[in-house]
XYZ file of N, CA, C and O in Angstrom:
500
model
N 110.502 178.937 17.956
C 111.281 177.953 17.223
C 110.350 177.014 16.467
O 109.438 176.421 17.037
N 110.592 176.896 15.189
C 109.773 176.003 14.364
C 110.199 174.561 14.612
O 111.394 174.243 14.614
N 109.213 173.712 14.827
C 109.487 172.292 15.019
C 108.507 171.471 14.183
O 107.327 171.805 14.079
N 109.029 170.415 13.596
C 108.235 169.475 12.820
C 108.496 168.082 13.344
O 109.637 167.744 13.671
N 107.472 167.277 13.409
C 107.637 165.900 13.867
C 106.787 164.981 13.015
O 105.564 165.037 13.062
N 107.454 164.136 12.253
C 106.748 163.153 11.438
C 106.508 161.893 12.257
O 107.341 161.509 13.090
N 105.383 161.252 12.014
C 105.055 160.002 12.698
C 104.120 159.186 11.807
O 103.631 159.672 10.791
N 103.890 157.944 12.212
C 102.958 157.096 11.483
C 103.578 156.023 10.633
O 102.874 155.236 9.997
N 104.901 155.985 10.605
C 105.557 154.941 9.822
C 105.372 153.577 10.446
O 104.890 153.439 11.567
N 105.762 152.560 9.721
C 105.657 151.203 10.224
C 105.875 150.197 9.122
O 106.340 150.535 8.030
N 105.549 148.966 9.430
C 105.699 147.859 8.488
C 104.332 147.530 7.894
O 103.353 147.344 8.629
N 104.277 147.462 6.581
C 103.019 147.163 5.904
C 103.300 146.274 4.704
O 104.394 146.327 4.128
N 102.362 145.448 4.356
C 102.527 144.588 3.182
C 102.259 145.383 1.905
O 101.520 146.377 1.919
N 102.848 144.927 0.839
C 102.613 145.552 -0.462
C 101.114 145.583 -0.746
O 100.403 144.610 -0.488
N 100.669 146.709 -1.258
C 99.247 146.895 -1.519
C 98.504 147.570 -0.377
O 97.357 147.992 -0.546
N 99.153 147.650 0.762
C 98.528 148.242 1.928
C 98.621 149.760 1.953
O 99.111 150.384 1.001
N 98.151 150.327 3.062
C 98.115 151.782 3.215
C 98.705 152.208 4.553
O 98.679 151.450 5.529
N 99.228 153.411 4.559
C 99.677 154.061 5.777
C 99.359 155.538 5.667
O 99.319 156.090 4.557
N 99.179 156.162 6.814
C 98.990 157.603 6.836
C 100.036 158.224 7.741
O 100.060 157.955 8.943
N 100.895 159.024 7.157
C 101.908 159.720 7.919
C 101.360 161.067 8.381
O 100.578 161.703 7.676
N 101.798 161.463 9.562
C 101.398 162.754 10.109
C 102.633 163.609 10.340
O 103.715 163.087 10.622
N 102.442 164.910 10.210
C 103.502 165.861 10.509
C 102.914 166.918 11.434
O 102.022 167.671 11.028
N 103.389 166.950 12.662
C 102.953 167.969 13.618
C 103.831 169.194 13.442
O 105.060 169.080 13.432
N 103.190 170.345 13.303
C 103.896 171.592 13.008
C 103.689 172.577 14.149
O 102.570 172.756 14.618
N 104.762 173.235 14.569
C 104.635 174.266 15.600
C 105.679 175.341 15.384
O 106.724 175.092 14.775
N 105.381 176.542 15.871
C 106.365 177.610 15.885
C 106.280 178.633 14.775
O 106.954 179.667 14.849
N 105.474 178.379 13.740
C 105.356 179.377 12.681
C 104.527 180.563 13.166
O 103.572 180.409 13.907
N 104.876 181.747 12.693
C 104.188 182.961 13.117
C 102.940 183.232 12.281
O 102.148 184.096 12.632
N 102.794 182.516 11.192
C 101.568 182.623 10.393
C 101.247 181.256 9.798
O 102.029 180.308 9.911
N 100.085 181.171 9.146
C 99.673 179.907 8.535
C 100.150 179.767 7.096
O 99.778 178.821 6.413
N 100.949 180.714 6.633
C 101.350 180.692 5.226
C 102.561 179.802 4.979
O 103.492 180.193 4.267
N 102.561 178.628 5.566
C 103.689 177.732 5.345
C 103.288 176.598 4.410
O 102.169 176.097 4.452
N 104.221 176.261 3.561
C 104.056 175.123 2.664
C 104.676 173.896 3.318
O 105.606 174.007 4.123
N 104.159 172.746 2.971
C 104.639 171.481 3.531
C 105.152 170.594 2.399
O 104.521 170.465 1.348
N 106.270 169.969 2.661
C 106.801 168.998 1.715
C 107.061 167.682 2.403
O 107.387 167.636 3.585
N 106.887 166.616 1.667
C 107.244 165.283 2.154
C 108.394 164.763 1.293
O 108.336 164.803 0.058
N 109.419 164.282 1.956
C 110.588 163.736 1.295
C 110.830 162.332 1.812
O 110.324 161.956 2.866
N 111.610 161.578 1.065
C 111.977 160.262 1.545
C 113.393 159.925 1.114
O 113.896 160.458 0.130
N 114.012 159.053 1.887
C 115.348 158.578 1.548
C 115.416 157.086 1.783
O 115.255 156.627 2.918
N 115.621 156.381 0.698
C 115.765 154.929 0.771
C 117.229 154.581 0.980
O 118.122 155.378 0.650
N 117.512 153.405 1.519
C 118.907 153.000 1.747
C 119.733 153.077 0.466
O 119.326 152.553 -0.573
N 120.846 153.773 0.548
C 121.736 153.874 -0.596
C 121.297 154.828 -1.676
O 121.924 154.903 -2.742
N 120.222 155.563 -1.429
C 119.719 156.486 -2.450
C 119.684 157.908 -1.906
O 119.727 158.129 -0.704
N 119.607 158.854 -2.821
C 119.503 160.247 -2.420
C 118.091 160.558 -1.927
O 117.127 159.898 -2.294
N 118.012 161.591 -1.108
C 116.716 162.040 -0.637
C 115.933 162.624 -1.810
O 116.496 163.358 -2.624
N 114.656 162.312 -1.894
C 113.846 162.815 -2.999
C 112.552 163.433 -2.484
O 112.001 163.001 -1.467
N 112.095 164.444 -3.202
C 110.825 165.050 -2.872
C 109.687 164.181 -3.358
O 109.673 163.776 -4.520
N 108.756 163.886 -2.478
C 107.641 163.009 -2.790
C 106.385 163.803 -3.103
O 105.685 163.528 -4.079
N 106.125 164.809 -2.259
C 104.892 165.561 -2.425
C 105.035 166.922 -1.756
O 105.852 167.105 -0.861
N 104.196 167.838 -2.199
C 104.233 169.207 -1.685
C 102.821 169.766 -1.698
O 102.027 169.450 -2.594
N 102.523 170.587 -0.694
C 101.265 171.337 -0.703
C 101.598 172.763 -0.317
O 102.330 173.009 0.642
N 101.063 173.705 -1.072
C 101.409 175.109 -0.862
C 100.750 175.650 0.400
O 99.888 175.012 1.005
N 101.151 176.856 0.769
C 100.610 177.482 1.960
C 99.109 177.693 1.915
O 98.428 177.594 2.933
N 98.578 177.958 0.730
C 97.130 178.140 0.597
C 96.391 176.818 0.480
O 95.179 176.763 0.625
N 97.134 175.769 0.184
C 96.509 174.471 -0.029
C 95.992 174.265 -1.434
O 95.506 173.188 -1.771
N 96.102 175.285 -2.279
C 95.527 175.193 -3.619
C 96.487 174.579 -4.636
O 96.084 174.254 -5.753
N 97.739 174.455 -4.263
C 98.715 173.875 -5.175
C 99.336 172.644 -4.543
O 99.775 172.690 -3.395
N 99.340 171.563 -5.288
C 99.995 170.338 -4.817
C 100.902 169.797 -5.914
O 100.759 170.137 -7.090
N 101.807 168.958 -5.477
C 102.747 168.334 -6.410
C 103.038 166.931 -5.920
O 103.133 166.688 -4.707
N 103.164 166.003 -6.883
C 103.522 164.627 -6.560
C 104.608 164.159 -7.516
O 104.548 164.428 -8.728
N 105.583 163.456 -6.971
C 106.568 162.806 -7.826
C 105.859 161.755 -8.673
O 104.861 161.164 -8.244
N 106.373 161.532 -9.854
C 105.747 160.558 -10.754
C 105.613 159.181 -10.110
O 104.649 158.451 -10.359
N 106.563 158.843 -9.276
C 106.584 157.510 -8.675
C 105.429 157.285 -7.697
O 105.120 156.133 -7.371
N 104.804 158.356 -7.227
C 103.728 158.202 -6.234
C 102.395 158.768 -6.710
O 101.374 158.621 -6.033
N 102.398 159.377 -7.865
C 101.190 160.017 -8.373
C 100.059 159.007 -8.506
O 100.253 157.913 -9.028
N 98.890 159.359 -8.009
C 97.736 158.471 -8.058
C 97.636 157.541 -6.863
O 96.604 156.887 -6.669
N 98.701 157.465 -6.069
C 98.696 156.579 -4.900
C 98.787 157.344 -3.586
O 98.255 156.896 -2.573
N 99.478 158.465 -3.607
C 99.682 159.260 -2.390
C 98.849 160.534 -2.475
O 98.655 161.102 -3.566
N 98.397 160.998 -1.308
C 97.659 162.254 -1.228
C 98.200 163.080 -0.066
O 98.318 162.563 1.056
N 98.511 164.338 -0.336
C 99.013 165.226 0.707
C 97.858 166.109 1.194
O 97.046 166.582 0.398
N 97.794 166.279 2.521
C 96.716 167.032 3.147
C 97.324 167.997 4.147
O 98.231 167.626 4.897
N 96.813 169.214 4.157
C 97.256 170.200 5.139
C 96.065 170.609 5.985
O 95.014 170.968 5.442
N 96.198 170.522 7.291
C 95.134 170.885 8.228
C 95.689 171.978 9.123
O 96.226 171.708 10.212
N 95.554 173.217 8.676
C 96.155 174.325 9.422
C 95.525 174.520 10.805
O 96.249 174.801 11.752
N 94.216 174.385 10.963
C 93.669 174.548 12.330
C 94.270 173.572 13.334
O 94.339 173.877 14.531
N 94.674 172.408 12.852
C 95.277 171.415 13.741
C 96.796 171.477 13.708
O 97.462 170.650 14.337
N 97.344 172.432 12.952
C 98.808 172.528 12.814
C 99.408 171.197 12.420
O 100.390 170.719 13.019
N 98.805 170.589 11.413
C 99.246 169.260 11.002
C 99.169 169.104 9.493
O 98.430 169.816 8.811
N 99.940 168.181 9.001
C 99.877 167.772 7.605
C 99.939 166.259 7.572
O 100.451 165.626 8.513
N 99.422 165.699 6.503
C 99.358 164.254 6.406
C 99.785 163.812 5.005
O 99.638 164.556 4.030
N 100.274 162.599 4.946
C 100.563 161.978 3.664
C 99.857 160.622 3.676
O 100.281 159.707 4.387
N 98.759 160.530 2.946
C 98.027 159.287 2.829
C 98.659 158.468 1.719
O 98.719 158.908 0.571
N 99.134 157.287 2.061
C 99.862 156.453 1.113
C 99.066 155.169 0.887
O 98.892 154.376 1.826
N 98.595 154.977 -0.315
C 97.830 153.783 -0.683
C 98.605 152.959 -1.708
O 99.540 153.450 -2.339
N 98.179 151.732 -1.870
C 98.792 150.834 -2.864
C 100.311 150.840 -2.736
O 101.039 150.983 -3.724
N 100.780 150.689 -1.521
C 102.218 150.765 -1.269
C 102.979 149.651 -1.957
O 102.473 148.518 -2.099
N 104.183 149.992 -2.370
C 105.056 149.054 -3.062
C 106.353 148.904 -2.273
O 106.731 149.830 -1.528
N 107.063 147.803 -2.447
C 108.342 147.643 -1.743
C 109.301 148.802 -2.024
O 110.071 149.186 -1.128
N 109.251 149.373 -3.205
C 110.149 150.486 -3.521
C 109.773 151.785 -2.806
O 110.501 152.776 -2.897
N 108.659 151.793 -2.089
C 108.312 152.946 -1.257
C 109.011 152.894 0.098
O 108.914 153.850 0.880
N 109.696 151.805 0.367
C 110.422 151.666 1.628
C 111.478 152.751 1.747
O 112.332 152.914 0.867
N 111.403 153.516 2.824
C 112.320 154.646 3.021
C 112.026 155.294 4.367
O 111.002 155.002 4.996
N 112.928 156.176 4.768
C 112.633 157.085 5.876
C 111.958 158.309 5.269
O 112.479 158.899 4.318
N 110.806 158.658 5.801
C 110.026 159.790 5.294
C 110.162 160.977 6.235
O 110.093 160.843 7.457
N 110.342 162.147 5.645
C 110.524 163.375 6.395
C 109.495 164.411 5.949
O 109.152 164.481 4.764
N 109.058 165.240 6.882
C 108.295 166.406 6.486
C 109.194 167.634 6.585
O 110.131 167.678 7.383
N 108.878 168.586 5.762
C 109.665 169.807 5.627
C 108.696 170.956 5.450
O 107.606 170.755 4.905
N 109.074 172.138 5.911
C 108.127 173.255 5.806
C 108.857 174.577 5.723
O 110.017 174.701 6.129
N 108.156 175.581 5.210
C 108.707 176.924 5.142
C 107.636 177.932 4.803
O 106.632 177.585 4.167
N 107.850 179.173 5.244
C 106.921 180.263 4.941
C 107.185 180.739 3.518
O 108.275 181.235 3.219
N 106.219 180.576 2.651
C 106.382 180.969 1.268
C 105.037 181.065 0.574
O 104.089 180.340 0.940
N 104.949 181.958 -0.414
C 103.755 182.062 -1.236
C 103.916 181.327 -2.557
O 103.026 181.355 -3.398
N 105.048 180.668 -2.713
C 105.288 179.942 -3.945
C 104.367 178.740 -4.052
O 103.987 178.135 -3.048
N 104.039 178.383 -5.277
C 103.288 177.156 -5.504
C 104.273 175.985 -5.528
O 105.490 176.177 -5.533
N 103.739 174.799 -5.561
C 104.568 173.599 -5.584
C 104.881 173.229 -7.037
O 104.023 173.397 -7.909
N 106.022 172.667 -7.332
C 107.078 172.280 -6.392
C 108.107 173.355 -6.101
O 109.054 173.104 -5.341
N 107.940 174.574 -6.648
C 108.918 175.629 -6.385
C 109.043 175.937 -4.904
O 110.092 176.408 -4.435
N 107.989 175.682 -4.156
C 108.008 175.951 -2.723
C 109.066 175.138 -1.986
O 109.500 175.516 -0.894
N 109.502 174.031 -2.583
C 110.568 173.235 -1.960
C 111.771 174.115 -1.610
O 112.412 173.924 -0.587
N 112.093 175.068 -2.474
C 113.293 175.879 -2.296
C 113.223 176.774 -1.070
O 114.250 177.275 -0.616
N 112.020 177.005 -0.557
C 111.845 177.896 0.583
C 111.516 177.142 1.868
O 111.139 177.765 2.854
N 111.647 175.842 1.831
C 111.331 175.045 3.025
C 112.597 174.909 3.854
O 113.470 174.102 3.555
N 112.686 175.716 4.888
C 113.902 175.794 5.687
C 113.951 174.817 6.848
O 115.006 174.635 7.466
N 112.830 174.216 7.161
C 112.750 173.411 8.376
C 112.451 171.952 8.044
O 111.608 171.655 7.210
N 113.175 171.078 8.766
C 113.011 169.632 8.600
C 112.600 169.020 9.919
O 113.052 169.453 10.978
N 111.778 167.980 9.824
C 111.487 167.198 11.003
C 112.293 165.920 10.980
O 112.910 165.566 9.965
N 112.292 165.220 12.078
C 112.920 163.905 12.122
C 112.066 162.931 11.307
O 110.861 163.095 11.209
N 112.694 161.965 10.758
C 111.994 161.055 9.868
C 111.234 159.947 10.575
O 111.398 159.698 11.767
N 110.423 159.287 9.791
C 109.700 158.109 10.256
C 109.871 157.020 9.204
O 109.759 157.273 8.007
N 110.171 155.814 9.662
C 110.525 154.727 8.745
C 109.279 154.007 8.240
O 108.421 153.590 9.033
N 109.210 153.862 6.941
C 108.158 153.082 6.297
C 108.811 151.893 5.618
O 109.728 152.053 4.804
N 108.355 150.702 5.968
C 108.878 149.482 5.367
C 107.732 148.724 4.715
O 106.740 148.406 5.371
N 107.864 148.478 3.428
C 106.825 147.768 2.685
C 107.372 146.406 2.286
O 108.351 146.315 1.540
N 106.748 145.365 2.782
C 107.209 144.011 2.482
C 106.496 143.459 1.256
O 105.339 143.779 0.998
N 107.201 142.613 0.528
C 106.615 142.053 -0.700
C 105.871 140.764 -0.427
O 105.926 140.218 0.662
Protein backbone atom coordinates (compact mmCIF):
# COMPACT_ATOMS: atom_id res chain seq x y z
CA UNK A 1 0.00 0.00 0.00
CA UNK A 2 1.38 3.36 -1.03
CA UNK A 3 1.48 5.90 1.76
CA UNK A 4 2.56 9.53 1.77
CA UNK A 5 2.98 11.74 4.80
CA UNK A 6 3.71 15.44 4.58
CA UNK A 7 5.24 17.24 7.55
CA UNK A 8 7.17 20.37 8.42
CA UNK A 9 4.45 22.97 8.35
CA UNK A 10 4.16 25.67 10.95
CA UNK A 11 3.93 29.37 11.62
CA UNK A 12 6.55 31.63 10.07
CA UNK A 13 6.89 35.35 9.50
CA UNK A 14 6.82 36.81 6.02
CA UNK A 15 10.25 36.55 4.45
CA UNK A 16 11.06 33.41 6.38
CA UNK A 17 11.67 29.85 5.25
CA UNK A 18 10.25 26.41 5.84
CA UNK A 19 11.13 22.99 4.53
CA UNK A 20 8.33 20.52 4.02
CA UNK A 21 9.02 16.81 3.91
CA UNK A 22 7.08 14.02 2.28
CA UNK A 23 7.77 10.48 3.46
CA UNK A 24 7.01 7.94 0.74
CA UNK A 25 6.43 4.21 1.14
CA UNK A 26 4.88 1.32 -0.72
CA UNK A 27 5.96 1.92 -4.31
CA UNK A 28 7.32 -1.12 -6.12
CA UNK A 29 9.89 0.93 -8.00
CA UNK A 30 11.63 4.30 -7.76
CA UNK A 31 9.97 5.63 -10.91
CA UNK A 32 7.48 7.79 -9.07
CA UNK A 33 6.96 11.47 -9.60
CA UNK A 34 6.19 13.79 -6.71
CA UNK A 35 3.89 16.76 -6.69
CA UNK A 36 3.26 19.41 -4.08
CA UNK A 37 -0.17 21.00 -3.90
CA UNK A 38 -1.74 23.53 -1.62
CA UNK A 39 -5.19 24.70 -0.68
CA UNK A 40 -5.81 28.04 0.92
CA UNK A 41 -9.04 28.82 2.79
CA UNK A 42 -11.83 29.44 0.33
CA UNK A 43 -9.70 28.60 -2.68
CA UNK A 44 -9.28 25.62 -4.95
CA UNK A 45 -6.39 23.24 -4.56
CA UNK A 46 -3.50 24.20 -6.82
CA UNK A 47 -0.37 22.50 -8.01
CA UNK A 48 2.70 24.21 -6.61
CA UNK A 49 5.59 22.10 -7.81
CA UNK A 50 6.44 18.79 -9.44
CA UNK A 51 9.52 16.65 -9.88
CA UNK A 52 9.58 13.76 -12.31
CA UNK A 53 10.52 10.19 -11.51
CA UNK A 54 14.02 10.67 -12.90
CA UNK A 55 14.44 13.98 -11.14
CA UNK A 56 15.44 15.65 -14.39
CA UNK A 57 12.17 17.49 -14.90
CA UNK A 58 10.71 20.01 -12.49
CA UNK A 59 7.84 22.44 -12.60
CA UNK A 60 6.88 25.42 -10.48
CA UNK A 61 3.73 27.50 -10.45
CA UNK A 62 4.41 31.10 -11.37
CA UNK A 63 3.43 32.20 -7.89
CA UNK A 64 6.33 30.29 -6.30
CA UNK A 65 8.95 30.28 -9.04
CA UNK A 66 12.32 31.47 -7.75
CA UNK A 67 11.28 30.99 -4.12
CA UNK A 68 10.46 27.29 -3.80
CA UNK A 69 12.64 24.31 -4.65
CA UNK A 70 11.46 20.72 -4.97
CA UNK A 71 13.87 17.90 -4.09
CA UNK A 72 13.51 14.16 -4.46
CA UNK A 73 15.69 11.83 -2.38
CA UNK A 74 14.86 8.33 -3.56
CA UNK A 75 17.37 6.49 -1.33
CA UNK A 76 15.61 8.03 1.66
CA UNK A 77 12.14 7.56 0.15
CA UNK A 78 11.52 11.22 0.70
CA UNK A 79 10.78 14.45 -1.09
CA UNK A 80 11.11 17.98 0.12
CA UNK A 81 9.77 21.40 -0.69
CA UNK A 82 12.15 24.16 0.36
CA UNK A 83 10.16 27.36 0.68
CA UNK A 84 12.03 30.66 0.95
CA UNK A 85 10.90 34.28 1.00
CA UNK A 86 7.49 33.20 2.21
CA UNK A 87 4.55 35.52 1.76
CA UNK A 88 1.20 35.68 3.58
CA UNK A 89 -0.46 34.43 0.39
CA UNK A 90 1.52 31.19 0.73
CA UNK A 91 -0.64 30.34 3.74
CA UNK A 92 -2.37 27.05 2.97
CA UNK A 93 -2.53 23.36 3.73
CA UNK A 94 0.21 21.70 1.69
CA UNK A 95 -0.09 18.17 0.36
CA UNK A 96 2.30 15.82 -1.37
CA UNK A 97 1.10 13.60 -4.16
CA UNK A 98 2.82 10.84 -6.08
CA UNK A 99 2.43 8.32 -8.86
CA UNK A 100 4.39 5.88 -11.02
CA UNK A 101 4.93 7.60 -14.34
CA UNK A 102 7.60 8.38 -16.92
CA UNK A 103 5.93 11.64 -17.81
CA UNK A 104 7.77 14.89 -17.29
CA UNK A 105 6.31 17.69 -15.21
CA UNK A 106 3.73 19.11 -15.11
CA UNK A 107 2.07 16.38 -17.20
CA UNK A 108 3.02 13.93 -14.48
CA UNK A 109 0.32 15.49 -12.28
CA UNK A 110 -2.26 13.48 -14.23
CA UNK A 111 -0.69 10.19 -13.15
CA UNK A 112 -0.31 10.97 -9.46
CA UNK A 113 -2.81 8.64 -7.88
CA UNK A 114 -1.77 8.93 -4.27
CA UNK A 115 -2.23 11.77 -1.79
CA UNK A 116 -0.82 12.29 1.64
CA UNK A 117 -2.41 14.14 4.50
CA UNK A 118 -1.65 17.81 4.48
CA UNK A 119 0.49 20.01 6.65
CA UNK A 120 -0.53 23.57 7.50
CA UNK A 121 1.73 26.47 6.63
CA UNK A 122 0.82 29.85 8.07
CA UNK A 123 2.76 32.94 7.05
CA UNK A 124 2.18 36.02 9.17
CA UNK A 125 2.64 39.53 7.87
